[in-house]
Short mmCIF file of C-alpha atoms in Angstrom, two decimals:
data_model
loop_
_atom_site.label_atom_id
_atom_site.label_comp_id
_atom_site.label_asym_id
_atom_site.label_seq_id
_atom_site.Cartn_x
_atom_site.Cartn_y
_atom_site.Cartn_z
CA MET A 1 43.20 267.73 227.53
CA LEU A 2 41.77 265.96 224.50
CA LYS A 3 43.50 262.58 224.61
CA PRO A 4 42.16 259.25 223.37
CA ARG A 5 41.76 256.43 225.90
CA LYS A 6 40.97 253.71 223.37
CA PHE A 7 41.02 253.00 219.66
CA PHE A 8 39.73 250.35 217.30
CA LEU A 9 40.41 249.24 213.74
CA THR A 10 37.86 248.92 210.98
CA ALA A 11 37.67 248.68 207.19
CA GLY A 12 35.05 248.70 204.48
CA VAL A 13 34.23 248.89 200.79
CA GLY A 14 31.51 250.67 198.82
CA PHE A 15 30.34 250.39 195.21
CA HIS A 16 28.20 252.99 193.43
CA GLU A 17 28.02 255.18 190.32
CA ASP A 18 28.61 258.32 192.42
CA PRO A 19 31.97 258.85 194.24
CA LEU A 20 30.40 260.41 197.33
CA VAL A 21 27.85 257.62 197.69
CA SER A 22 30.59 255.04 197.15
CA PHE A 23 32.54 256.60 200.04
CA GLU A 24 29.44 256.65 202.27
CA LEU A 25 28.81 252.97 201.52
CA ALA A 26 32.42 252.14 202.43
CA LEU A 27 31.99 253.97 205.74
CA ARG A 28 28.75 252.03 206.33
CA ASP A 29 30.54 248.76 205.64
CA ALA A 30 33.17 249.83 208.19
CA LYS A 31 30.37 250.80 210.64
CA ILE A 32 31.60 254.39 211.08
CA GLU A 33 29.21 256.31 208.83
CA LYS A 34 27.27 257.83 211.74
CA PHE A 35 30.17 259.95 212.98
CA ASN A 36 31.72 263.26 211.98
CA LEU A 37 35.18 261.93 211.19
CA VAL A 38 38.16 264.20 211.70
CA PRO A 39 41.49 263.00 210.30
CA VAL A 40 44.50 263.20 212.60
CA SER A 41 48.12 262.17 212.22
CA SER A 42 49.88 259.13 213.50
CA ILE A 43 50.42 259.14 217.27
CA ILE A 44 48.87 256.64 219.70
CA PRO A 45 49.02 258.10 223.24
CA PRO A 46 51.01 256.02 225.75
CA ASP A 47 48.04 254.73 227.75
CA CYS A 48 45.62 254.33 224.82
CA VAL A 49 44.46 250.72 224.45
CA ARG A 50 43.23 248.88 221.38
CA VAL A 51 39.72 247.46 221.73
CA SER A 52 37.41 245.54 219.44
CA LEU A 53 35.22 247.31 216.90
CA GLU A 54 32.14 246.36 218.91
CA GLU A 55 33.53 247.67 222.19
CA GLY A 56 34.65 250.94 220.62
CA LEU A 57 31.32 251.55 218.88
CA LYS A 58 29.46 251.15 222.20
CA GLU A 59 31.14 254.32 223.45
CA LEU A 60 30.31 256.48 220.44
CA SER A 61 27.01 258.05 219.39
CA ALA A 62 25.57 259.25 216.09
CA GLY A 63 26.74 262.74 215.12
CA GLU A 64 29.70 262.70 217.50
CA ILE A 65 32.96 264.28 216.35
CA VAL A 66 35.39 261.37 216.18
CA PHE A 67 39.11 261.49 215.42
CA CYS A 68 40.66 258.84 213.22
CA VAL A 69 43.64 257.89 211.09
CA MET A 70 42.15 256.82 207.77
CA ALA A 71 43.42 255.38 204.52
CA LYS A 72 41.01 255.81 201.60
CA HIS A 73 41.17 255.10 197.89
CA SER A 74 38.56 255.37 195.13
CA SER A 75 38.65 254.27 191.52
CA GLY A 76 36.36 253.92 188.53
CA GLU A 77 38.78 251.71 186.53
CA GLU A 78 36.70 248.53 186.39
CA GLY A 79 38.63 245.32 186.89
CA LYS A 80 41.52 246.93 188.79
CA LYS A 81 42.09 246.11 192.44
CA ILE A 82 42.52 248.84 195.04
CA TYR A 83 43.40 248.79 198.72
CA ALA A 84 43.43 250.76 201.95
CA ALA A 85 45.48 249.69 204.97
CA VAL A 86 46.28 251.00 208.44
CA GLY A 87 48.96 249.52 210.67
CA GLY A 88 50.20 250.37 214.11
CA ALA A 89 52.86 249.59 216.67
CA LYS A 90 53.14 250.35 220.37
CA PRO A 91 56.07 249.98 222.76
CA ILE A 92 55.59 248.84 226.37
CA SER A 93 55.95 252.47 227.46
CA GLY A 94 55.74 255.67 225.43
CA HIS A 95 53.65 256.62 222.44
CA GLY A 96 52.96 254.40 219.47
CA TYR A 97 52.54 255.05 215.76
CA LEU A 98 49.89 254.49 213.12
CA VAL A 99 50.56 254.47 209.38
CA GLU A 100 48.08 254.61 206.53
CA TYR A 101 48.57 253.58 202.90
CA SER A 102 46.23 253.21 199.95
CA GLY A 103 46.39 252.80 196.19
CA ASN A 104 46.30 250.23 193.42
CA TYR A 105 46.75 246.69 194.69
CA SER A 106 49.37 244.46 193.07
CA GLY A 107 49.33 241.41 195.35
CA GLU A 108 51.65 242.52 198.15
CA ASP A 109 51.10 241.48 201.78
CA LEU A 110 49.54 244.72 202.99
CA ASP A 111 49.35 243.76 206.65
CA SER A 112 53.07 242.93 206.82
CA PHE A 113 53.90 246.12 204.94
CA VAL A 114 52.04 248.49 207.29
CA ARG A 115 53.14 246.61 210.41
CA GLU A 116 56.79 246.87 209.33
CA ARG A 117 56.46 250.62 208.67
CA ALA A 118 54.81 251.30 212.03
CA SER A 119 57.36 249.11 213.83
CA TYR A 120 60.18 251.04 212.17
CA LEU A 121 58.77 254.32 213.49
CA VAL A 122 58.61 252.95 217.04
CA GLU A 123 62.13 251.51 216.83
CA THR A 124 63.67 254.71 215.48
CA SER A 125 61.76 256.89 217.96
CA HIS A 126 62.18 254.84 221.13
CA GLY A 127 65.25 252.73 220.36
CA LYS A 128 63.37 249.51 221.07
CA LYS A 129 61.12 247.06 219.29
CA PRO A 130 57.35 247.44 219.72
CA ASN A 131 55.48 245.29 222.19
CA GLU A 132 52.34 245.20 220.05
CA VAL A 133 51.80 245.44 216.28
CA PHE A 134 48.48 245.32 214.46
CA SER A 135 46.86 246.13 211.14
CA ILE A 136 43.72 246.12 209.07
CA SER A 137 43.37 246.20 205.31
CA LYS A 138 40.72 246.02 202.65
CA VAL A 139 41.17 245.03 199.00
CA ALA A 140 38.42 245.30 196.40
CA GLU A 141 38.03 244.77 192.69
CA VAL A 142 36.67 247.92 191.11
CA LYS A 143 33.06 247.82 189.92
CA LYS A 144 31.34 251.10 189.05
CA ILE A 145 33.12 253.54 191.36
CA THR A 146 34.67 251.66 194.25
CA THR A 147 35.97 253.11 197.51
CA VAL A 148 37.95 251.26 200.16
CA VAL A 149 38.64 252.61 203.64
CA ALA A 150 40.69 251.40 206.58
CA ALA A 151 40.78 253.34 209.82
CA ALA A 152 42.02 253.50 213.38
CA VAL A 153 39.22 255.26 215.26
CA PHE A 154 39.91 256.99 218.57
CA VAL A 155 37.60 257.03 221.59
CA ILE A 156 38.16 260.03 223.88
#
């Protein structure tokens, strides 16, 4: 069974004239550029624990296939602000949820927004409030081509 034991949150930003390089630089800023990232949907397994970025990275190696829930946004409209955010919620027992949002930033409290959405999914799925809520977000003003990423990265 392929089931994550741990996960960690990370975010980054990259600036460059080329969209692909901008994305790579955002992944580098988030410290996850060395992995073959595979996007997955929104479920946190029941016994999967959140760890720090540093602890999670210790268990991964360059070139490894790594599953993640990622929000990503790129823009070349200089002066605009863009964002990427991932939030999650876990009940005491049962599976949790991750949500990812990205787009043009207009000043909203991104962390509250994604935490509320993830909490709603737990409450409507399990009929109880989550025991743990968390989030990560990145906002950047566009220069050249700018890419922002936020991710929940799973460790198998």
